[in-house]
CSV table of C-alpha atoms and ligand atoms in Angstrom, one decimal:
chain,number,residue,atom,x,y,z
X,1,MET,CA,-41.8,-25.6,29.3
X,2,THR,CA,-41.7,-21.5,29.3
X,3,SER,CA,-39.2,-20.0,28.0
X,4,LEU,CA,-38.3,-16.1,29.0
X,5,ALA,CA,-39.4,-15.2,25.9
X,6,ASP,CA,-42.6,-16.5,26.7
X,7,THR,CA,-42.7,-15.0,30.7
X,8,TRP,CA,-41.6,-11.4,29.2
X,9,GLY,CA,-43.7,-11.6,26.2
X,10,LEU,CA,-41.2,-11.2,24.3
X,11,HIS,CA,-43.0,-10.8,19.6
X,12,ASP,CA,-44.6,-14.2,18.8
X,13,ALA,CA,-42.1,-13.4,15.6
X,14,GLN,CA,-39.2,-14.9,17.4
X,15,PHE,CA,-39.8,-18.0,17.2
X,16,TRP,CA,-35.3,-18.1,17.8
X,17,LEU,CA,-36.8,-17.1,21.4
X,18,ARG,CA,-38.2,-19.9,22.7
X,19,GLY,CA,-36.1,-22.4,21.7
X,20,GLU,CA,-37.6,-23.0,18.3
X,21,ARG,CA,-35.6,-23.6,14.7
X,22,PRO,CA,-36.4,-23.3,11.4
X,23,GLU,CA,-36.7,-26.0,9.5
X,24,ARG,CA,-33.8,-24.4,7.0
X,25,PRO,CA,-31.4,-22.2,7.4
X,26,VAL,CA,-32.2,-19.9,4.5
X,27,GLU,CA,-36.7,-19.2,3.7
X,28,TYR,CA,-38.3,-17.9,1.2
X,29,ASP,CA,-41.5,-16.3,3.0
X,30,ALA,CA,-44.0,-15.6,0.1
X,31,THR,CA,-46.2,-14.3,2.2
X,32,THR,CA,-43.5,-11.3,2.4
X,33,GLY,CA,-41.8,-11.7,-0.4
X,34,VAL,CA,-38.8,-11.5,1.7
X,35,TRP,CA,-35.8,-14.2,2.0
X,36,ASN,CA,-35.3,-15.5,5.7
X,37,VAL,CA,-31.8,-16.4,6.8
X,38,TYR,CA,-31.7,-17.7,9.3
X,39,GLY,CA,-28.3,-20.1,10.7
X,40,TYR,CA,-24.6,-18.6,11.8
X,41,ALA,CA,-22.5,-20.1,9.1
X,42,GLU,CA,-25.3,-18.2,6.8
X,43,THR,CA,-25.4,-15.1,8.3
X,44,VAL,CA,-21.9,-14.5,8.1
X,45,GLU,CA,-21.5,-15.7,4.0
X,46,LEU,CA,-24.4,-13.3,3.2
X,47,LEU,CA,-22.5,-10.9,4.8
X,48,SER,CA,-18.8,-11.9,3.8
X,49,ASP,CA,-20.2,-10.6,-0.1
X,50,HIS,CA,-21.1,-7.4,-0.6
X,51,ALA,CA,-20.6,-8.1,-4.0
X,52,THR,CA,-24.3,-9.9,-4.2
X,53,PHE,CA,-26.3,-9.1,-1.4
X,54,SER,CA,-26.0,-4.9,-1.6
X,55,SER,CA,-26.8,-3.1,1.3
X,56,ASP,CA,-28.7,-0.6,-0.7
X,57,THR,CA,-32.1,-1.5,-0.6
X,58,GLY,CA,-33.9,1.3,-1.2
X,59,ARG,CA,-33.6,-0.9,-5.1
X,60,LEU,CA,-36.3,-3.0,-4.4
X,61,ILE,CA,-37.7,-1.2,-0.5
X,62,PRO,CA,-39.0,1.7,-2.4
X,63,GLU,CA,-39.8,3.0,1.2
X,64,ALA,CA,-36.4,3.1,2.9
X,65,ALA,CA,-35.5,4.9,-0.8
X,66,GLY,CA,-34.3,9.0,-0.7
X,67,PHE,CA,-32.0,8.5,2.2
X,68,THR,CA,-29.2,6.7,0.6
X,69,GLU,CA,-26.4,9.8,0.6
X,70,GLY,CA,-24.6,9.3,2.7
X,71,ASN,CA,-26.6,7.1,4.8
X,72,LEU,CA,-23.7,4.4,5.7
X,73,PRO,CA,-25.5,1.1,6.1
X,74,GLN,CA,-27.2,1.6,2.8
X,75,LEU,CA,-24.2,1.8,1.0
X,76,ASP,CA,-22.4,-0.7,-0.7
X,77,PRO,CA,-17.3,0.2,-1.9
X,78,PRO,CA,-16.8,2.4,-2.9
X,79,GLU,CA,-19.2,5.0,-2.1
X,80,HIS,CA,-19.0,3.1,1.5
X,81,GLN,CA,-15.1,3.3,2.2
X,82,LYS,CA,-14.9,6.3,1.2
X,83,LEU,CA,-17.4,7.6,4.5
X,84,ARG,CA,-17.1,4.5,6.8
X,85,LYS,CA,-12.9,6.6,6.7
X,86,LEU,CA,-14.6,9.9,7.1
X,87,VAL,CA,-16.3,8.1,10.8
X,88,SER,CA,-14.6,5.7,11.9
X,89,HIS,CA,-11.5,7.8,13.5
X,90,ALA,CA,-14.5,9.1,16.1
X,91,PHE,CA,-14.5,5.4,16.7
X,92,THR,CA,-11.3,3.6,17.6
X,93,PRO,CA,-10.4,2.6,20.8
X,94,LYS,CA,-8.6,4.9,21.9
X,95,VAL,CA,-11.1,7.5,21.0
X,96,VAL,CA,-13.8,5.9,23.2
X,97,ALA,CA,-11.7,5.1,26.3
X,98,ASP,CA,-11.3,8.6,25.9
X,99,LEU,CA,-14.6,9.2,26.5
X,100,GLU,CA,-14.7,6.6,29.2
X,101,PRO,CA,-14.4,10.2,31.9
X,102,ARG,CA,-17.3,11.9,30.6
X,103,ILE,CA,-19.9,8.7,30.5
X,104,ALA,CA,-18.6,7.3,33.9
X,105,GLU,CA,-19.3,11.3,35.0
X,106,VAL,CA,-22.8,11.7,33.2
X,107,THR,CA,-23.7,8.1,34.6
X,108,ALA,CA,-23.1,9.4,37.7
X,109,GLU,CA,-26.0,11.9,37.3
X,110,LEU,CA,-27.9,9.6,36.3
X,111,LEU,CA,-27.9,7.8,39.0
X,112,ASP,CA,-28.0,10.5,41.4
X,113,GLY,CA,-31.3,11.1,40.9
X,114,ILE,CA,-32.1,7.5,41.4
X,115,THR,CA,-34.1,6.8,44.7
X,116,ASP,CA,-36.3,3.3,45.7
X,117,ARG,CA,-37.4,3.0,42.8
X,118,THR,CA,-36.0,3.3,39.3
X,119,GLU,CA,-37.6,2.3,36.3
X,120,LEU,CA,-34.7,1.8,34.3
X,121,VAL,CA,-34.8,2.8,30.1
X,122,ASP,CA,-36.1,6.9,31.7
X,123,ASP,CA,-33.6,6.6,34.0
X,124,LEU,CA,-30.5,6.2,32.1
X,125,ALA,CA,-30.0,3.4,30.2
X,126,TYR,CA,-31.5,6.0,27.5
X,127,PRO,CA,-30.9,9.1,28.3
X,128,LEU,CA,-26.7,8.1,28.9
X,129,PRO,CA,-25.8,6.8,24.8
X,130,VAL,CA,-28.1,9.5,24.0
X,131,ILE,CA,-25.5,12.0,25.3
X,132,VAL,CA,-23.3,10.9,24.7
X,133,ILE,CA,-23.6,10.7,21.2
X,134,ALA,CA,-25.7,14.4,21.8
X,135,GLU,CA,-22.5,15.6,22.5
X,136,LEU,CA,-20.2,14.0,20.2
X,137,LEU,CA,-21.8,15.3,17.1
X,138,GLY,CA,-22.5,18.5,18.7
X,139,VAL,CA,-26.1,19.0,19.0
X,140,PRO,CA,-28.2,20.2,22.1
X,141,THR,CA,-28.6,17.5,24.7
X,142,ASP,CA,-31.6,18.6,26.5
X,143,ASP,CA,-33.1,17.9,22.7
X,144,ARG,CA,-33.6,15.2,23.5
X,145,HIS,CA,-36.8,14.8,24.3
X,146,LEU,CA,-38.1,15.8,20.7
X,147,PHE,CA,-35.2,12.6,18.7
X,148,LYS,CA,-37.0,10.7,21.1
X,149,ARG,CA,-40.6,11.4,19.6
X,150,TRP,CA,-39.7,11.2,16.6
X,151,VAL,CA,-37.1,7.8,17.1
X,152,ASP,CA,-39.7,6.2,18.3
X,153,ALA,CA,-42.3,6.8,15.9
X,154,MET,CA,-39.9,5.6,12.9
X,155,PHE,CA,-39.5,2.0,15.0
X,156,ALA,CA,-43.0,1.9,16.2
X,157,GLN,CA,-43.4,-1.3,13.1
X,158,THR,CA,-45.5,-3.7,14.9
X,159,GLN,CA,-45.8,-6.2,11.9
X,160,LYS,CA,-43.5,-8.6,10.1
X,161,PHE,CA,-42.4,-6.5,6.7
X,162,SER,CA,-44.1,-7.5,4.2
X,163,LEU,CA,-43.3,-6.7,0.2
X,164,VAL,CA,-46.2,-8.6,-1.2
X,165,ASP,CA,-49.7,-7.6,0.5
X,166,PRO,CA,-48.1,-4.5,2.6
X,167,SER,CA,-51.0,-4.7,4.9
X,168,GLU,CA,-52.3,-0.9,5.1
X,169,GLU,CA,-51.0,-0.4,8.7
X,170,GLN,CA,-47.8,-0.6,7.8
X,171,ALA,CA,-48.2,1.7,5.8
X,172,ARG,CA,-49.6,4.2,7.6
X,173,GLN,CA,-46.6,2.8,10.0
X,174,PHE,CA,-44.2,4.0,6.9
X,175,GLU,CA,-45.4,7.5,6.5
X,176,ASP,CA,-45.5,8.1,9.7
X,177,ALA,CA,-41.6,6.8,9.8
X,178,LEU,CA,-41.6,8.9,6.9
X,179,GLU,CA,-42.5,12.2,8.4
X,180,GLN,CA,-40.4,11.5,12.0
X,181,VAL,CA,-37.2,11.5,9.5
X,182,GLY,CA,-38.6,15.0,8.2
X,183,HIS,CA,-39.0,15.9,11.2
X,184,LEU,CA,-34.9,15.1,12.5
X,185,THR,CA,-33.6,15.9,9.2
X,186,ALA,CA,-34.8,19.1,9.2
X,187,TYR,CA,-34.1,19.9,13.1
X,188,LEU,CA,-29.9,18.4,12.0
X,189,GLY,CA,-30.1,20.9,8.8
X,190,GLU,CA,-30.7,24.2,10.7
X,191,HIS,CA,-27.3,22.4,13.0
X,192,VAL,CA,-25.0,22.0,10.7
X,193,ALA,CA,-25.6,25.0,8.6
X,194,GLU,CA,-25.0,26.5,11.1
X,195,ARG,CA,-21.5,24.8,11.0
X,196,ARG,CA,-20.3,25.8,8.2
X,197,ARG,CA,-21.3,29.2,8.7
X,198,ALA,CA,-19.5,28.3,12.4
X,199,PRO,CA,-17.4,24.7,12.9
X,200,ARG,CA,-16.6,24.2,16.5
X,201,GLU,CA,-14.2,20.5,17.7
X,202,ASP,CA,-17.5,18.6,17.1
X,203,LEU,CA,-18.3,14.8,15.2
X,204,LEU,CA,-21.3,17.4,12.6
X,205,SER,CA,-18.6,20.6,12.0
X,206,LYS,CA,-16.0,17.4,10.7
X,207,LEU,CA,-18.8,15.9,8.2
X,208,VAL,CA,-19.4,19.7,7.4
X,209,THR,CA,-15.9,20.3,6.7
X,210,ALA,CA,-13.8,16.5,5.8
X,211,GLU,CA,-13.4,15.7,2.1
X,212,VAL,CA,-13.8,13.0,-0.1
X,213,ASP,CA,-11.2,12.6,-2.9
X,214,GLY,CA,-11.3,16.6,-2.7
X,215,GLU,CA,-14.9,17.5,-2.2
X,216,ARG,CA,-17.0,18.4,0.5
X,217,LEU,CA,-19.7,16.2,1.3
X,218,THR,CA,-23.6,18.0,0.4
X,219,GLN,CA,-25.9,18.7,3.2
X,220,ALA,CA,-27.9,16.1,2.0
X,221,GLU,CA,-24.6,13.7,2.7
X,222,VAL,CA,-24.3,15.5,5.8
X,223,VAL,CA,-28.2,15.7,8.0
X,224,ASN,CA,-28.4,11.6,6.7
X,225,PHE,CA,-25.0,10.5,8.3
X,226,ALA,CA,-25.9,12.6,10.6
X,227,MET,CA,-28.8,11.2,11.8
X,228,VAL,CA,-28.0,7.9,11.0
X,229,LEU,CA,-24.7,8.5,13.9
X,230,LEU,CA,-27.3,10.0,15.5
X,231,ILE,CA,-30.0,6.9,16.2
X,232,ALA,CA,-28.1,4.6,15.4
X,233,GLY,CA,-26.0,5.5,18.8
X,234,HIS,CA,-28.6,5.3,21.0
X,235,ILE,CA,-31.2,3.6,20.4
X,236,THR,CA,-29.2,-0.3,20.5
X,237,THR,CA,-27.1,0.9,23.0
X,238,THR,CA,-30.3,1.9,25.3
X,239,MET,CA,-31.6,-2.0,24.4
X,240,LEU,CA,-28.6,-3.5,25.8
X,241,LEU,CA,-28.6,-1.8,28.7
X,242,GLY,CA,-31.4,-2.7,29.8
X,243,ASN,CA,-31.7,-6.2,28.1
X,244,THR,CA,-28.0,-7.3,30.7
X,245,VAL,CA,-29.9,-5.8,33.6
X,246,LEU,CA,-32.9,-8.2,32.6
X,247,CYS,CA,-30.8,-11.0,31.5
X,248,LEU,CA,-28.7,-10.7,35.6
X,249,ASP,CA,-31.6,-10.7,36.9
X,250,ALA,CA,-33.5,-13.1,35.9
X,251,HIS,CA,-30.5,-15.9,36.5
X,252,PRO,CA,-29.7,-14.7,40.0
X,253,GLU,CA,-26.6,-17.0,40.8
X,254,GLN,CA,-25.1,-15.0,37.0
X,255,GLY,CA,-26.3,-11.9,38.4
X,256,ALA,CA,-24.6,-12.3,42.2
X,257,GLU,CA,-21.5,-13.6,40.3
X,258,VAL,CA,-21.0,-10.6,37.9
X,259,ARG,CA,-21.3,-7.9,40.8
X,260,ALA,CA,-18.2,-9.8,42.4
X,261,ASP,CA,-16.2,-10.3,40.1
X,262,ARG,CA,-15.7,-7.1,38.2
X,263,SER,CA,-13.7,-8.9,35.2
X,264,LEU,CA,-17.6,-10.3,34.0
X,265,VAL,CA,-18.6,-7.1,32.6
X,266,PRO,CA,-17.3,-7.7,29.7
X,267,ALA,CA,-18.0,-11.6,29.6
X,268,ALA,CA,-21.7,-10.3,30.5
X,269,ILE,CA,-22.8,-8.1,27.8
X,270,GLU,CA,-21.5,-10.3,25.0
X,271,GLU,CA,-23.6,-12.8,26.3
X,272,SER,CA,-26.4,-10.1,27.0
X,273,LEU,CA,-26.6,-9.7,23.0
X,274,ARG,CA,-25.9,-12.7,22.0
X,275,PHE,CA,-28.9,-13.4,24.0
X,276,LEU,CA,-31.1,-11.1,23.1
X,277,SER,CA,-29.3,-9.4,19.6
X,278,PRO,CA,-31.4,-5.5,20.2
X,279,PHE,CA,-30.1,-5.5,16.4
X,280,ALA,CA,-32.8,-8.6,15.7
X,281,ALA,CA,-32.4,-8.7,11.6
X,282,ALA,CA,-30.3,-6.4,8.9
X,283,SER,CA,-30.9,-5.6,5.5
X,284,ARG,CA,-30.3,-7.1,2.1
X,285,ALA,CA,-30.6,-7.0,-1.6
X,286,THR,CA,-29.2,-9.3,-3.9
X,287,THR,CA,-27.5,-8.8,-7.1
X,288,ARG,CA,-28.0,-11.3,-8.9
X,289,GLU,CA,-28.6,-14.8,-7.9
X,290,ALA,CA,-27.2,-16.7,-5.1
X,291,VAL,CA,-27.3,-20.0,-3.5
X,292,LEU,CA,-27.1,-19.2,0.0
X,293,GLY,CA,-27.7,-23.1,2.1
X,294,GLY,CA,-28.2,-24.7,-0.7
X,295,GLN,CA,-31.4,-22.7,-1.6
X,296,VAL,CA,-31.1,-20.2,-4.7
X,297,ILE,CA,-31.4,-16.8,-4.6
X,298,PRO,CA,-32.6,-14.9,-7.6
X,299,ALA,CA,-31.7,-11.5,-7.7
X,300,ASP,CA,-33.3,-8.4,-7.4
X,301,GLN,CA,-34.5,-9.7,-4.1
X,302,VAL,CA,-35.0,-8.7,-0.3
X,303,VAL,CA,-33.0,-10.8,2.2
X,304,LEU,CA,-32.7,-10.9,6.1
X,305,PRO,CA,-30.2,-11.9,7.6
X,306,TRP,CA,-31.6,-12.6,11.5
X,307,LEU,CA,-28.6,-11.4,13.8
X,308,ALA,CA,-30.7,-12.4,16.3
X,309,ALA,CA,-31.4,-15.4,15.2
X,310,ALA,CA,-27.9,-17.0,14.3
X,311,ASN,CA,-26.8,-16.4,17.4
X,312,ARG,CA,-28.9,-18.5,18.6
X,313,ASP,CA,-28.2,-21.5,16.0
X,314,PRO,CA,-27.0,-24.6,17.9
X,315,ALA,CA,-24.4,-25.4,15.4
X,316,GLN,CA,-22.5,-22.7,16.6
X,317,PHE,CA,-23.5,-21.7,19.7
X,318,ALA,CA,-23.6,-25.1,22.3
X,319,ASP,CA,-26.9,-24.7,24.4
X,320,PRO,CA,-28.0,-21.4,22.5
X,321,ASP,CA,-31.2,-21.3,24.8
X,322,THR,CA,-29.0,-20.6,27.3
X,323,PHE,CA,-26.8,-17.1,29.2
X,324,ASP,CA,-24.0,-18.1,30.1
X,325,VAL,CA,-21.6,-15.6,31.0
X,326,HIS,CA,-19.1,-18.0,30.6
X,327,ARG,CA,-19.1,-18.7,27.2
X,328,HIS,CA,-16.6,-18.7,25.3
X,329,PRO,CA,-15.7,-17.4,22.1
X,330,ASN,CA,-18.2,-16.1,22.4
X,331,PRO,CA,-18.6,-14.6,18.7
X,332,GLN,CA,-22.3,-13.2,18.8
X,333,LEU,CA,-23.0,-11.4,15.7
X,334,GLY,CA,-24.6,-8.3,17.4
X,335,PHE,CA,-23.3,-5.9,16.3
X,336,GLY,CA,-22.9,-7.8,12.7
X,337,ARG,CA,-19.6,-8.2,10.2
X,338,GLY,CA,-18.3,-7.5,7.8
X,339,ILE,CA,-17.7,-4.5,6.3
X,340,HIS,CA,-20.6,-2.4,7.5
X,341,PHE,CA,-20.0,-4.2,11.8
X,342,CYS,CA,-20.6,-1.4,13.9
X,343,VAL,CA,-18.4,1.3,13.6
X,344,GLY,CA,-19.8,2.6,17.4
X,345,ALA,CA,-19.3,-1.4,19.1
X,346,PRO,CA,-16.4,-0.5,21.4
X,347,LEU,CA,-18.2,2.9,22.2
X,348,ALA,CA,-21.4,0.2,23.0
X,349,ARG,CA,-19.0,-1.3,24.6
X,350,LEU,CA,-17.8,0.5,26.5
X,351,GLU,CA,-21.2,2.2,27.4
X,352,GLY,CA,-21.7,-0.4,28.6
X,353,ARG,CA,-19.2,-1.2,30.7
X,354,VAL,CA,-19.5,1.7,32.5
X,355,ALA,CA,-23.0,2.0,32.7
X,356,LEU,CA,-22.9,-1.4,34.7
X,357,ASN,CA,-20.2,-1.6,37.2
X,358,MET,CA,-21.9,1.9,38.6
X,359,LEU,CA,-25.2,0.4,38.9
X,360,PHE,CA,-23.2,-2.1,41.1
X,361,ASP,CA,-21.7,-0.1,43.0
X,362,ARG,CA,-24.5,2.4,43.8
X,363,PHE,CA,-27.7,-0.4,44.5
X,364,PRO,CA,-26.3,-3.3,45.6
X,365,ALA,CA,-30.2,-5.0,45.8
X,366,LEU,CA,-31.2,-4.0,42.9
X,367,ARG,CA,-34.1,-6.2,41.4
X,368,CYS,CA,-36.3,-6.2,39.3
X,369,ASP,CA,-39.8,-4.9,40.2
X,370,PRO,CA,-42.3,-8.3,41.4
X,371,ASP,CA,-45.7,-5.3,40.9
X,372,ASP,CA,-44.7,-4.4,37.6
X,373,ARG,CA,-43.7,-6.1,35.5
X,374,PRO,CA,-40.8,-5.5,32.5
X,375,GLU,CA,-42.2,-4.2,28.8
X,376,PHE,CA,-40.8,-5.3,25.7
X,377,LEU,CA,-40.0,-2.9,22.4
X,378,GLY,CA,-43.5,-4.5,19.7
X,379,SER,CA,-41.3,-4.3,16.4
X,380,PRO,CA,-40.1,-7.8,15.4
X,381,ASN,CA,-36.5,-6.6,14.4
X,382,LEU,CA,-35.7,-5.8,17.8
X,383,THR,CA,-35.3,-7.3,21.2
X,384,GLY,CA,-35.1,-4.3,23.5
X,385,VAL,CA,-37.0,-3.5,26.6
X,386,ARG,CA,-39.2,-0.2,26.5
X,387,ARG,CA,-39.6,-0.6,30.2
X,388,LEU,CA,-37.3,-2.1,33.3
X,389,PRO,CA,-39.4,-1.0,36.5
X,390,LEU,CA,-36.0,-1.8,39.2
X,391,LEU,CA,-36.7,-2.1,42.8
X,392,THR,CA,-33.2,-0.5,44.4
X,393,ARG,CA,-33.6,-1.9,47.8
Y,401,HEM,C1,-23.8,-1.1,11.7
Y,401,HEM,C2,-25.5,-2.5,16.2
Y,401,HEM,C3,-24.8,0.9,19.5
Y,401,HEM,C4,-23.5,3.3,15.2
Y,401,HEM,C5,-24.5,-1.2,12.4
Y,401,HEM,C6,-24.7,-2.8,12.2
Y,401,HEM,C7,-24.7,-4.0,13.1
Y,401,HEM,C8,-25.4,-2.6,14.2
Y,401,HEM,C9,-25.8,-5.5,14.0
Y,401,HEM,C10,-24.5,-3.8,10.9
Y,401,HEM,C11,-25.9,-3.4,10.3
Y,401,HEM,C12,-25.2,-4.1,8.9
Y,401,HEM,O1,-25.0,-5.0,8.9
Y,401,HEM,O2,-26.3,-3.9,7.9
Y,401,HEM,C13,-25.7,-2.4,17.1
Y,401,HEM,C14,-25.7,-2.3,18.0
Y,401,HEM,C15,-25.1,-1.5,18.7
Y,401,HEM,C16,-24.6,-0.6,18.0
Y,401,HEM,C17,-26.4,-3.4,18.8
Y,401,HEM,C18,-25.5,-1.3,20.1
Y,401,HEM,C19,-24.9,-2.2,21.3
Y,401,HEM,C20,-24.5,1.6,18.1
Y,401,HEM,C21,-23.6,2.9,18.8
Y,401,HEM,C22,-23.2,3.6,17.1
Y,401,HEM,C23,-23.8,3.3,16.0
Y,401,HEM,C24,-23.3,3.4,19.8
Y,401,HEM,C25,-22.5,5.3,17.3
Y,401,HEM,C26,-22.0,6.1,18.1
Y,401,HEM,C27,-23.2,2.5,14.1
Y,401,HEM,C28,-23.6,2.5,12.4
Y,401,HEM,C29,-23.1,1.2,12.1
Y,401,HEM,C30,-23.9,0.7,12.1
Y,401,HEM,C31,-23.2,4.1,12.0
Y,401,HEM,C32,-23.4,1.4,9.8
Y,401,HEM,C33,-21.8,0.7,10.3
Y,401,HEM,C34,-21.6,1.2,8.6
Y,401,HEM,O3,-23.0,0.7,7.6
Y,401,HEM,O4,-20.7,0.9,7.9
Y,401,HEM,N1,-24.2,-1.9,14.0
Y,401,HEM,N2,-25.1,-1.0,17.3
Y,401,HEM,N3,-23.9,1.4,16.5
Y,401,HEM,N4,-23.7,1.2,13.7
Y,401,HEM,FE1,-24.8,0.3,15.7
């Protein structure tokens, strides 16, 4: 049977999207030298044990080294808690809820530009989250075409990452990604320096002036931290918006139901995060020997918890390959789990809710263009539309 994943041309490596199951919930891949974790229970166990499964992967993946300072997702306790405390107050449900009017305003302006057809990613799904996070940080939103160029190149990787036999292509893509990181850190460095001279009411200024244990963050810490927020704050939300519209289009009865009963929008977003998880895999490094899913994983190994595969685990979700906005409970892992649980989850959920409601209000006949197919990103670690052409009438 042809799955939606085949129809949409999703990456071959993402077998879980085609109704296929792994042989075991935890598998060593000798061709890449990496341990893959696909099971839901095993993924939760791994993400809950940061002492054994460290986030400091730069120790084992040379390409990931060099950006550890201030790079929240790659820090372990106690540094992790200290830095996380600095931003968590900027993303609490209450603080985020206050952003709703501004999110609605930006969405309305973006939708004003749409006539009888739209490419949703360009017109809404990309600009909305990038404008919101740029405004929070305090960097000019007009520079977003620059971020796009730099960030697209960072995620251009199209092959499975290999520690054992890195191809020339992998090396070239990493080199290119590093070059783009360089552009972005130089750009942010200038803004950070400016805030040191003249702080404003924005997140960059807060990071510059904040003290952790009586000490201010270093320049590299502030810049890397801001880079993580800028990147993590938009690419995945872009995917979430596009994926959710696509999933509802592919399931027209549920699409009509959600349009008619908007209280279902948050559940549609959660199911979209489960069904097409934008951030398909996290990464960890073992600090000691571990037993997971009946496998012995030695110390100093790279382990990839595949959140997207865990979200299709039949041991956790009944009919995992069925998109169902009525799935309840839906403990999807699209935002991760444990101490690194996505700090921006309330913001992403809010942006999704506001954008979908306004899209449905404005365009009752919104649907995929049968003559112009959606296109997905080419990375095996991401699941998200890159282009989503829609008809509005
Ligand atoms: C962490 C996914 C939106 C900022 C994470 C993690 C996942 C994730 C899976 C955990 C990574 C790990 O355990 O290694 C997503 C998805 C999003 C989204 C699917 C949208 C649909 C956002 C937004 C922001 C953000 C809007 C910023 C405002 C972060 C940060 C971390 C993180 C800073 C690191 C947290 C830590 O290490 O303590 N995200 N994210 N994310 N996310 Fe998100």
